[in-house]
mmCIF file of C-alpha atoms and ligand atoms in Angstrom:
data_model
loop_
_atom_site.group_PDB
_atom_site.id
_atom_site.type_symbol
_atom_site.label_atom_id
_atom_site.label_comp_id
_atom_site.label_asym_id
_atom_site.label_seq_id
_atom_site.Cartn_x
_atom_site.Cartn_y
_atom_site.Cartn_z
ATOM 1 C CA MET A 27 -15.656 59.465 -15.060
ATOM 2 C CA LYS A 28 -14.091 58.851 -18.379
ATOM 3 C CA VAL A 29 -14.794 60.026 -21.937
ATOM 4 C CA ALA A 30 -16.313 57.091 -23.013
ATOM 5 C CA GLU A 31 -18.449 56.683 -19.896
ATOM 6 C CA VAL A 32 -20.038 60.366 -20.846
ATOM 7 C CA TRP A 33 -20.631 59.180 -24.556
ATOM 8 C CA GLN A 34 -22.319 56.475 -23.360
ATOM 9 C CA GLN A 35 -24.535 58.405 -20.960
ATOM 10 C CA PHE A 36 -25.209 60.792 -23.794
ATOM 11 C CA GLU A 37 -26.185 57.897 -26.079
ATOM 12 C CA LYS A 38 -28.615 56.441 -24.209
ATOM 13 C CA LYS A 39 -30.255 59.303 -23.402
ATOM 14 C CA LEU A 40 -30.288 60.624 -26.886
ATOM 15 C CA SER A 41 -32.225 57.608 -28.142
ATOM 16 C CA GLY A 42 -35.194 58.132 -25.941
ATOM 17 C CA GLN A 43 -35.612 61.379 -26.981
ATOM 18 C CA LYS A 44 -38.964 62.176 -28.830
ATOM 19 C CA GLU A 45 -39.732 66.292 -28.710
ATOM 20 C CA LEU A 46 -37.680 68.514 -30.340
ATOM 21 C CA LYS A 47 -37.574 70.778 -26.983
ATOM 22 C CA ASP A 48 -36.275 68.142 -24.843
ATOM 23 C CA LEU A 49 -33.618 68.398 -27.018
ATOM 24 C CA GLU A 50 -32.369 71.217 -25.282
ATOM 25 C CA VAL A 51 -32.884 70.139 -22.752
ATOM 26 C CA LEU A 52 -30.205 67.290 -23.261
ATOM 27 C CA ARG A 53 -27.888 69.678 -25.034
ATOM 28 C CA ILE A 54 -27.286 71.877 -21.838
ATOM 29 C CA GLU A 55 -27.150 68.877 -19.854
ATOM 30 C CA PHE A 56 -24.067 67.981 -21.524
ATOM 31 C CA LEU A 57 -22.569 70.600 -23.548
ATOM 32 C CA GLY A 58 -23.714 73.883 -21.335
ATOM 33 C CA ARG A 59 -21.915 76.176 -19.006
ATOM 34 C CA LYS A 60 -21.762 73.334 -16.241
ATOM 35 C CA GLY A 61 -22.740 70.415 -18.248
ATOM 36 C CA LYS A 62 -21.039 67.113 -18.073
ATOM 37 C CA VAL A 63 -18.100 67.517 -20.602
ATOM 38 C CA ASN A 64 -17.201 70.539 -18.985
ATOM 39 C CA GLN A 65 -17.006 69.335 -15.751
ATOM 40 C CA LEU A 66 -15.008 65.963 -17.418
ATOM 41 C CA LEU A 67 -12.416 69.004 -18.958
ATOM 42 C CA GLN A 68 -12.053 70.017 -15.246
ATOM 43 C CA LYS A 69 -10.036 66.428 -14.536
ATOM 44 C CA ILE A 70 -7.476 67.745 -16.692
ATOM 45 C CA THR A 71 -5.874 69.486 -13.640
ATOM 46 C CA GLN A 72 -5.539 65.907 -12.534
ATOM 47 C CA LEU A 73 -3.492 65.180 -14.975
ATOM 48 C CA SER A 74 0.415 65.290 -15.594
ATOM 49 C CA PRO A 75 0.987 67.432 -18.149
ATOM 50 C CA GLU A 76 2.154 64.924 -20.769
ATOM 51 C CA LYS A 77 -1.567 63.122 -20.594
ATOM 52 C CA ARG A 78 -3.209 66.807 -20.835
ATOM 53 C CA ARG A 79 -2.842 67.213 -24.417
ATOM 54 C CA GLU A 80 -4.151 63.895 -25.908
ATOM 55 C CA PHE A 81 -7.224 64.364 -22.900
ATOM 56 C CA GLY A 82 -8.248 67.967 -24.186
ATOM 57 C CA GLN A 83 -8.127 66.341 -27.712
ATOM 58 C CA GLU A 84 -10.545 63.698 -26.707
ATOM 59 C CA VAL A 85 -12.716 65.634 -24.983
ATOM 60 C CA ASN A 86 -13.140 68.628 -27.662
ATOM 61 C CA GLN A 87 -14.150 65.113 -30.069
ATOM 62 C CA LEU A 88 -16.683 63.875 -27.483
ATOM 63 C CA LYS A 89 -17.879 67.530 -27.505
ATOM 64 C CA ARG A 90 -18.231 67.758 -31.234
ATOM 65 C CA ARG A 91 -19.724 64.261 -31.381
ATOM 66 C CA ILE A 92 -22.310 64.450 -29.031
ATOM 67 C CA GLU A 93 -23.015 68.789 -31.137
ATOM 68 C CA ALA A 94 -23.050 66.356 -34.525
ATOM 69 C CA ALA A 95 -25.212 63.500 -32.896
ATOM 70 C CA ILE A 96 -27.875 66.443 -31.323
ATOM 71 C CA GLU A 97 -28.303 67.919 -34.635
ATOM 72 C CA ARG A 98 -28.945 64.633 -36.446
ATOM 73 C CA LYS A 99 -31.738 63.727 -33.976
ATOM 74 C CA LYS A 100 -33.314 66.917 -34.800
ATOM 75 C CA GLN A 101 -33.567 66.255 -38.610
ATOM 76 C CA GLU A 102 -34.782 63.270 -37.497
ATOM 77 C CA LEU A 103 -37.744 64.349 -35.323
ATOM 78 C CA ARG A 104 -38.275 67.331 -37.412
ATOM 79 C CA THR A 105 -38.758 65.414 -40.146
ATOM 80 C CA ASP A 106 -41.439 63.370 -38.511
ATOM 81 C CA LEU A 107 -43.613 66.587 -37.112
ATOM 82 C CA GLU A 108 -43.917 67.367 -41.057
ATOM 83 C CA ASN A 109 -44.447 64.029 -41.785
ATOM 84 C CA ASN A 110 -46.978 63.478 -39.059
ATOM 85 C CA LEU A 111 -48.926 66.836 -40.167
ATOM 86 C CA SER A 112 -49.221 66.287 -43.516
ATOM 87 C CA LYS A 113 -50.652 62.877 -42.918
ATOM 88 C CA GLU A 114 -53.187 64.362 -40.777
ATOM 89 C CA LYS A 115 -53.943 67.554 -42.188
ATOM 90 C CA LEU A 116 -57.533 68.636 -41.531
ATOM 91 C CA ASP A 117 -59.418 70.024 -44.784
ATOM 92 C CA VAL A 118 -61.651 72.605 -43.194
ATOM 93 C CA THR A 119 -63.208 73.529 -46.655
ATOM 94 C CA LEU A 120 -65.102 69.864 -46.153
ATOM 95 C CA PRO A 121 -68.536 69.832 -46.031
ATOM 96 C CA GLY A 122 -69.123 68.652 -42.759
ATOM 97 C CA GLN A 123 -71.836 65.522 -41.911
ATOM 98 C CA GLU A 124 -75.123 65.623 -42.398
ATOM 99 C CA PRO A 125 -77.226 66.721 -38.939
ATOM 100 C CA ASN A 126 -80.016 64.254 -38.355
ATOM 101 C CA LEU A 127 -82.260 66.972 -37.456
ATOM 102 C CA GLY A 128 -86.301 66.834 -38.532
ATOM 103 C CA HIS A 129 -87.617 68.870 -41.486
ATOM 104 C CA LEU A 130 -91.253 70.130 -41.766
ATOM 105 C CA HIS A 131 -94.161 68.816 -42.031
ATOM 106 C CA PRO A 132 -94.938 68.453 -45.877
ATOM 107 C CA ILE A 133 -98.632 70.521 -45.383
ATOM 108 C CA THR A 134 -97.017 73.214 -43.934
ATOM 109 C CA GLN A 135 -94.177 73.177 -46.075
ATOM 110 C CA MET A 136 -96.836 73.457 -49.111
ATOM 111 C CA LYS A 137 -99.314 76.170 -47.140
ATOM 112 C CA TRP A 138 -96.004 78.326 -46.746
ATOM 113 C CA GLU A 139 -95.400 78.111 -50.967
ATOM 114 C CA ILE A 140 -98.580 78.317 -51.518
ATOM 115 C CA ALA A 141 -99.240 81.726 -49.240
ATOM 116 C CA ASP A 142 -95.714 83.209 -51.234
ATOM 117 C CA ILE A 143 -97.940 82.431 -54.293
ATOM 118 C CA PHE A 144 -100.425 84.565 -53.174
ATOM 119 C CA GLN A 145 -98.837 86.882 -51.718
ATOM 120 C CA ARG A 146 -96.497 87.844 -54.842
ATOM 121 C CA MET A 147 -100.222 88.004 -56.390
ATOM 122 C CA GLY A 148 -100.631 90.810 -53.902
ATOM 123 C CA PHE A 149 -102.824 88.824 -51.254
ATOM 124 C CA GLU A 150 -102.242 89.051 -47.479
ATOM 125 C CA VAL A 151 -102.783 85.188 -46.386
ATOM 126 C CA LEU A 152 -104.171 84.925 -42.470
ATOM 127 C CA GLU A 153 -104.703 82.142 -40.475
ATOM 128 C CA PRO A 154 -108.287 81.110 -39.164
ATOM 129 C CA LEU A 155 -109.890 80.435 -36.157
ATOM 130 C CA GLU A 156 -109.953 77.064 -35.757
ATOM 131 C CA VAL A 157 -113.035 77.098 -33.208
ATOM 132 C CA ASN A 158 -115.312 79.696 -34.348
ATOM 133 C CA SER A 159 -119.048 80.863 -34.246
ATOM 134 C CA ASP A 160 -122.261 79.266 -35.770
ATOM 135 C CA TYR A 161 -122.630 82.982 -36.899
ATOM 136 C CA ALA A 162 -118.891 83.202 -38.558
ATOM 137 C CA ASN A 163 -118.985 79.307 -39.988
ATOM 138 C CA PHE A 164 -122.889 79.984 -41.054
ATOM 139 C CA GLU A 165 -125.087 82.705 -40.581
ATOM 140 C CA ALA A 166 -122.680 85.665 -41.997
ATOM 141 C CA LEU A 167 -122.504 83.649 -44.599
ATOM 142 C CA ASN A 168 -126.490 83.161 -45.396
ATOM 143 C CA ILE A 169 -126.626 80.273 -44.311
ATOM 144 C CA PRO A 170 -129.519 80.764 -41.019
ATOM 145 C CA PRO A 171 -129.890 78.119 -38.502
ATOM 146 C CA ASP A 172 -132.435 75.263 -40.192
ATOM 147 C CA HIS A 173 -131.361 76.307 -43.416
ATOM 148 C CA PRO A 174 -130.744 72.821 -45.475
ATOM 149 C CA ALA A 175 -127.693 74.007 -46.961
ATOM 150 C CA ARG A 176 -126.208 73.053 -43.479
ATOM 151 C CA ASP A 177 -126.497 69.548 -44.395
ATOM 152 C CA MET A 178 -123.327 70.302 -46.873
ATOM 153 C CA TRP A 179 -121.312 70.307 -43.815
ATOM 154 C CA ASP A 180 -121.244 67.301 -41.420
ATOM 155 C CA THR A 181 -120.677 69.457 -38.200
ATOM 156 C CA PHE A 182 -118.830 69.141 -35.056
ATOM 157 C CA TRP A 183 -120.431 71.100 -32.007
ATOM 158 C CA THR A 184 -118.928 72.146 -28.644
ATOM 159 C CA ARG A 185 -121.713 72.248 -25.707
ATOM 160 C CA GLU A 186 -121.644 75.984 -25.629
ATOM 161 C CA GLY A 187 -123.029 75.713 -29.313
ATOM 162 C CA HIS A 188 -119.453 76.677 -31.030
ATOM 163 C CA LEU A 189 -117.188 74.679 -33.653
ATOM 164 C CA PRO A 190 -114.530 73.449 -35.282
ATOM 165 C CA ILE A 191 -114.707 75.209 -38.294
ATOM 166 C CA THR A 192 -116.361 73.272 -40.910
ATOM 167 C CA HIS A 193 -114.786 75.442 -43.858
ATOM 168 C CA THR A 194 -112.087 78.627 -44.134
ATOM 169 C CA SER A 195 -115.089 80.841 -45.211
ATOM 170 C CA SER A 196 -115.339 81.440 -41.458
ATOM 171 C CA MET A 197 -113.149 84.053 -42.035
ATOM 172 C CA GLN A 198 -115.169 85.871 -44.678
ATOM 173 C CA ASN A 199 -117.387 88.168 -42.374
ATOM 174 C CA TRP A 200 -114.369 89.130 -40.344
ATOM 175 C CA ILE A 201 -112.073 90.138 -43.187
ATOM 176 C CA TYR A 202 -114.779 92.042 -44.806
ATOM 177 C CA ARG A 203 -115.247 93.946 -41.352
ATOM 178 C CA ASN A 204 -111.878 94.331 -40.827
ATOM 179 C CA ARG A 205 -110.497 95.096 -44.314
ATOM 180 C CA LYS A 206 -111.548 98.148 -46.601
ATOM 181 C CA PRO A 207 -111.991 97.440 -50.430
ATOM 182 C CA PRO A 208 -109.722 97.045 -52.730
ATOM 183 C CA ILE A 209 -109.432 93.713 -50.542
ATOM 184 C CA ARG A 210 -107.312 90.618 -51.133
ATOM 185 C CA ALA A 211 -106.738 88.068 -48.437
ATOM 186 C CA VAL A 212 -106.003 84.081 -48.646
ATOM 187 C CA VAL A 213 -106.723 81.967 -45.114
ATOM 188 C CA ILE A 214 -105.056 78.928 -44.785
ATOM 189 C CA GLY A 215 -106.182 76.455 -41.923
ATOM 190 C CA ARG A 216 -107.208 73.606 -40.678
ATOM 191 C CA CYS A 217 -110.974 72.446 -41.316
ATOM 192 C CA PHE A 218 -112.622 69.843 -39.148
ATOM 193 C CA ARG A 219 -115.631 67.570 -40.808
ATOM 194 C CA ASN A 220 -117.382 65.138 -38.872
ATOM 195 C CA GLU A 221 -117.701 62.619 -41.655
ATOM 196 C CA ALA A 222 -116.251 58.902 -42.103
ATOM 197 C CA THR A 223 -112.560 58.596 -43.400
ATOM 198 C CA ASP A 224 -111.470 57.111 -46.376
ATOM 199 C CA ALA A 225 -108.805 57.989 -49.333
ATOM 200 C CA GLY A 226 -110.458 61.171 -50.092
ATOM 201 C CA HIS A 227 -111.702 62.605 -46.819
ATOM 202 C CA GLU A 228 -110.889 62.801 -43.094
ATOM 203 C CA HIS A 229 -112.044 64.839 -40.372
ATOM 204 C CA THR A 230 -109.146 67.241 -40.672
ATOM 205 C CA PHE A 231 -108.056 69.083 -43.311
ATOM 206 C CA HIS A 232 -106.630 72.036 -44.461
ATOM 207 C CA GLN A 233 -108.315 74.698 -47.061
ATOM 208 C CA ILE A 234 -107.436 77.793 -48.857
ATOM 209 C CA GLU A 235 -109.767 80.353 -49.074
ATOM 210 C CA GLY A 236 -109.626 83.612 -51.497
ATOM 211 C CA VAL A 237 -111.740 86.844 -51.428
ATOM 212 C CA TYR A 238 -111.023 89.794 -53.419
ATOM 213 C CA VAL A 239 -112.837 92.771 -53.903
ATOM 214 C CA ASP A 240 -112.764 95.972 -55.326
ATOM 215 C CA ARG A 241 -114.929 97.588 -57.616
ATOM 216 C CA GLY A 242 -116.047 95.911 -60.900
ATOM 217 C CA ILE A 243 -114.533 92.301 -59.886
ATOM 218 C CA THR A 244 -116.334 89.682 -61.886
ATOM 219 C CA VAL A 245 -115.886 85.963 -62.798
ATOM 220 C CA ALA A 246 -113.410 86.481 -65.139
ATOM 221 C CA HIS A 247 -110.916 87.386 -62.770
ATOM 222 C CA LEU A 248 -111.660 85.196 -60.570
ATOM 223 C CA ILE A 249 -110.644 82.065 -63.596
ATOM 224 C CA GLU A 250 -107.352 84.322 -64.352
ATOM 225 C CA THR A 251 -106.772 84.299 -60.705
ATOM 226 C CA MET A 252 -107.377 80.364 -60.218
ATOM 227 C CA ARG A 253 -105.513 79.471 -63.519
ATOM 228 C CA VAL A 254 -102.206 81.488 -62.782
ATOM 229 C CA PHE A 255 -102.623 79.788 -59.121
ATOM 230 C CA PHE A 256 -102.637 76.421 -60.231
ATOM 231 C CA SER A 257 -99.849 77.140 -63.159
ATOM 232 C CA GLU A 258 -97.789 78.397 -60.558
ATOM 233 C CA PHE A 259 -98.209 75.554 -57.955
ATOM 234 C CA TYR A 260 -97.425 72.711 -60.940
ATOM 235 C CA GLY A 261 -95.461 74.207 -62.467
ATOM 236 C CA ARG A 262 -96.960 74.406 -66.290
ATOM 237 C CA GLU A 263 -99.704 76.216 -67.695
ATOM 238 C CA LEU A 264 -103.112 74.662 -67.238
ATOM 239 C CA LYS A 265 -106.285 74.893 -68.608
ATOM 240 C CA THR A 266 -109.482 75.446 -66.573
ATOM 241 C CA LYS A 267 -113.174 75.201 -66.853
ATOM 242 C CA VAL A 268 -116.043 76.138 -64.753
ATOM 243 C CA ARG A 269 -119.826 74.879 -64.261
ATOM 244 C CA PRO A 270 -122.550 76.360 -61.653
ATOM 245 C CA SER A 271 -122.598 74.850 -58.907
ATOM 246 C CA TYR A 272 -124.364 76.199 -55.695
ATOM 247 C CA PHE A 273 -123.138 77.761 -52.180
ATOM 248 C CA PRO A 274 -125.282 79.667 -50.312
ATOM 249 C CA PHE A 275 -122.431 82.219 -50.132
ATOM 250 C CA VAL A 276 -122.361 82.664 -53.577
ATOM 251 C CA GLU A 277 -124.198 83.648 -56.504
ATOM 252 C CA PRO A 278 -123.553 82.297 -59.119
ATOM 253 C CA GLY A 279 -121.490 79.483 -57.357
ATOM 254 C CA LEU A 280 -119.194 77.963 -59.691
ATOM 255 C CA GLU A 281 -117.038 74.398 -59.739
ATOM 256 C CA LEU A 282 -113.665 75.217 -61.499
ATOM 257 C CA ALA A 283 -112.081 72.299 -62.945
ATOM 258 C CA ILE A 284 -108.024 72.065 -64.280
ATOM 259 C CA GLU A 285 -106.790 70.126 -67.209
ATOM 260 C CA CYS A 286 -106.054 66.473 -65.567
ATOM 261 C CA VAL A 287 -102.424 67.269 -63.793
ATOM 262 C CA LEU A 288 -101.446 63.577 -64.445
ATOM 263 C CA CYS A 289 -102.721 62.465 -67.629
ATOM 264 C CA ARG A 290 -102.452 66.529 -68.996
ATOM 265 C CA GLY A 291 -106.001 65.904 -70.321
ATOM 266 C CA LYS A 292 -105.757 62.790 -72.283
ATOM 267 C CA GLY A 293 -108.383 60.974 -69.741
ATOM 268 C CA CYS A 294 -106.862 58.419 -66.993
ATOM 269 C CA SER A 295 -108.011 56.539 -63.586
ATOM 270 C CA VAL A 296 -108.040 59.638 -61.771
ATOM 271 C CA CYS A 297 -109.649 62.164 -63.712
ATOM 272 C CA LYS A 298 -111.972 59.479 -64.619
ATOM 273 C CA GLN A 299 -111.220 59.392 -68.016
ATOM 274 C CA SER A 300 -112.773 62.606 -68.454
ATOM 275 C CA GLY A 301 -109.479 64.866 -68.569
ATOM 276 C CA TRP A 302 -110.766 67.763 -66.120
ATOM 277 C CA LEU A 303 -110.313 67.804 -62.248
ATOM 278 C CA GLU A 304 -112.826 69.570 -59.952
ATOM 279 C CA ILE A 305 -110.904 70.902 -57.879
ATOM 280 C CA LEU A 306 -112.661 74.113 -56.237
ATOM 281 C CA GLY A 307 -115.897 75.417 -55.245
ATOM 282 C CA CYS A 308 -115.607 79.123 -55.913
ATOM 283 C CA GLY A 309 -117.995 82.347 -56.990
ATOM 284 C CA GLN A 310 -119.093 85.576 -57.403
ATOM 285 C CA ILE A 311 -119.359 86.813 -53.803
ATOM 286 C CA HIS A 312 -123.610 86.797 -52.556
ATOM 287 C CA PRO A 313 -124.210 90.459 -51.853
ATOM 288 C CA SER A 314 -126.425 89.496 -48.673
ATOM 289 C CA VAL A 315 -122.893 88.015 -47.665
ATOM 290 C CA LEU A 316 -120.927 91.134 -48.634
ATOM 291 C CA LYS A 317 -123.780 93.739 -46.841
ATOM 292 C CA GLU A 318 -123.472 91.175 -43.096
ATOM 293 C CA GLY A 319 -119.496 91.853 -43.751
ATOM 294 C CA GLY A 320 -120.517 96.089 -43.883
ATOM 295 C CA ILE A 321 -119.600 96.399 -47.675
ATOM 296 C CA ASP A 322 -121.860 97.957 -50.074
ATOM 297 C CA PRO A 323 -122.546 95.476 -52.676
ATOM 298 C CA LYS A 324 -123.529 98.119 -54.679
ATOM 299 C CA LYS A 325 -120.076 99.850 -55.414
ATOM 300 C CA HIS A 326 -118.284 97.109 -54.326
ATOM 301 C CA THR A 327 -118.184 93.271 -56.019
ATOM 302 C CA GLY A 328 -115.933 90.354 -55.704
ATOM 303 C CA PHE A 329 -115.270 86.466 -55.551
ATOM 304 C CA ALA A 330 -114.299 83.864 -53.154
ATOM 305 C CA TRP A 331 -113.207 80.620 -53.785
ATOM 306 C CA GLY A 332 -111.939 77.339 -51.076
ATOM 307 C CA ILE A 333 -109.353 74.955 -52.148
ATOM 308 C CA GLY A 334 -109.227 71.767 -50.001
ATOM 309 C CA LEU A 335 -105.297 71.482 -49.617
ATOM 310 C CA GLU A 336 -104.735 68.137 -48.991
ATOM 311 C CA ARG A 337 -106.409 66.965 -52.644
ATOM 312 C CA ILE A 338 -104.229 69.078 -54.562
ATOM 313 C CA ILE A 339 -101.214 68.181 -52.869
ATOM 314 C CA MET A 340 -101.843 64.756 -53.265
ATOM 315 C CA LEU A 341 -102.504 64.866 -57.003
ATOM 316 C CA ARG A 342 -98.823 67.020 -57.365
ATOM 317 C CA TYR A 343 -97.266 63.966 -55.795
ATOM 318 C CA GLY A 344 -99.327 60.959 -57.014
ATOM 319 C CA ILE A 345 -100.482 60.701 -53.241
ATOM 320 C CA GLU A 346 -103.212 57.956 -53.138
ATOM 321 C CA ASP A 347 -104.866 58.430 -49.633
ATOM 322 C CA ILE A 348 -105.321 61.599 -47.882
ATOM 323 C CA ARG A 349 -104.947 59.674 -44.059
ATOM 324 C CA HIS A 350 -101.347 59.747 -44.645
ATOM 325 C CA PHE A 351 -100.978 63.349 -43.800
ATOM 326 C CA HIS A 352 -101.850 62.582 -40.040
ATOM 327 C CA SER A 353 -100.643 59.124 -40.146
ATOM 328 C CA GLY A 354 -97.322 60.253 -38.415
ATOM 329 C CA ASP A 355 -95.490 57.677 -40.284
ATOM 330 C CA LEU A 356 -91.981 58.795 -41.229
ATOM 331 C CA ARG A 357 -91.674 56.761 -44.107
ATOM 332 C CA PHE A 358 -94.491 59.071 -45.328
ATOM 333 C CA ILE A 359 -92.822 62.468 -44.212
ATOM 334 C CA ARG A 360 -89.461 61.767 -44.754
ATOM 335 C CA LYS A 361 -90.340 61.873 -48.628
ATOM 336 C CA PHE A 362 -90.202 65.662 -47.947
ATOM 337 C CA LYS A 363 -87.351 66.250 -46.619
HETATM 338 N N1 LIG B 413 -116.313 76.954 -48.195
HETATM 339 C C1 LIG B 413 -116.979 75.969 -49.399
HETATM 340 C C2 LIG B 413 -116.580 74.858 -48.617
HETATM 341 O O1 LIG B 413 -115.673 74.033 -47.866
HETATM 342 C C3 LIG B 413 -115.878 76.331 -50.867
HETATM 343 C C4 LIG B 413 -116.254 77.721 -51.139
HETATM 344 C C5 LIG B 413 -115.457 78.703 -50.628
HETATM 345 C C6 LIG B 413 -117.259 77.679 -51.969
HETATM 346 C C7 LIG B 413 -115.662 80.033 -51.339
HETATM 347 C C8 LIG B 413 -117.409 78.985 -52.984
HETATM 348 C C9 LIG B 413 -116.968 80.272 -52.159
HETATM 349 O O2 LIG B 413 -117.061 73.807 -49.331
#
């Protein structure tokens, strides 16, 4: 093989190289101890002495050319690599793509937020039994069978005479029997009523019940507790007022109103121009109810309240129909993401 042929062969192979590590293989193939260049050099013995010098020089030149060509190619591949690396740079500090996960239902979110407000005020938070006895829902609350006050709650009944609770007051007796004064407890959970639905009424809704029993607890404590809660929930100081009302398990029974959260008391269609929103039933716990719960009403007094959860959420977000909550309509639900 001639010098020129070896060079041609080398050039051809070199031009196809893409990887730095293959260059080393190519170098050994041509410049290694048993490489093509040395093989060529061995042919020197076949030449006449006067041609040897010239041939030796030629082979040496070939060697240097190959070395230089490999070096150049190395540089080329290196800069290519660097260019590619900088193009493909991965910014590990970029935020990830937002996963399309679900989220908590607005009712659950609000339940947790409200539980948090009352826990900060020292109340424990309970969930009601959703199906309970006539005793828990009515009798223990000073509502005997056939008492006309039962008409205040349109009740579903099971065949066994149990009922899906009509209000969270159904937990009051359990609380009095299972806690010792001072008692501060909040019950948040589902209630059920056998009534026609409209924008303001659902057969299934939620209540937030609260009880506070200790020595010397008065209506003043009740009003202040409610004022603090609503101011926290609506994010600004709100005025409250009470007027007499009737529930068999409180005496006096009251209806508490807050300053309209939409018009700030000026009067609007939601508060029917009155500036006030009647928002909950409450009052001093009836002595017979305390007694039925094993608490001596001569020693301890207390207050109770029941708030409709959906109603206060609707007022906060300007939701016009209570039926949205259980509609399963994702356009509504996703607003609370
Ligand atoms: N349980 C009553 C209702 O659902 C509300 C209420 C609770 C009233 C506690 C007074 C005290 O209508």
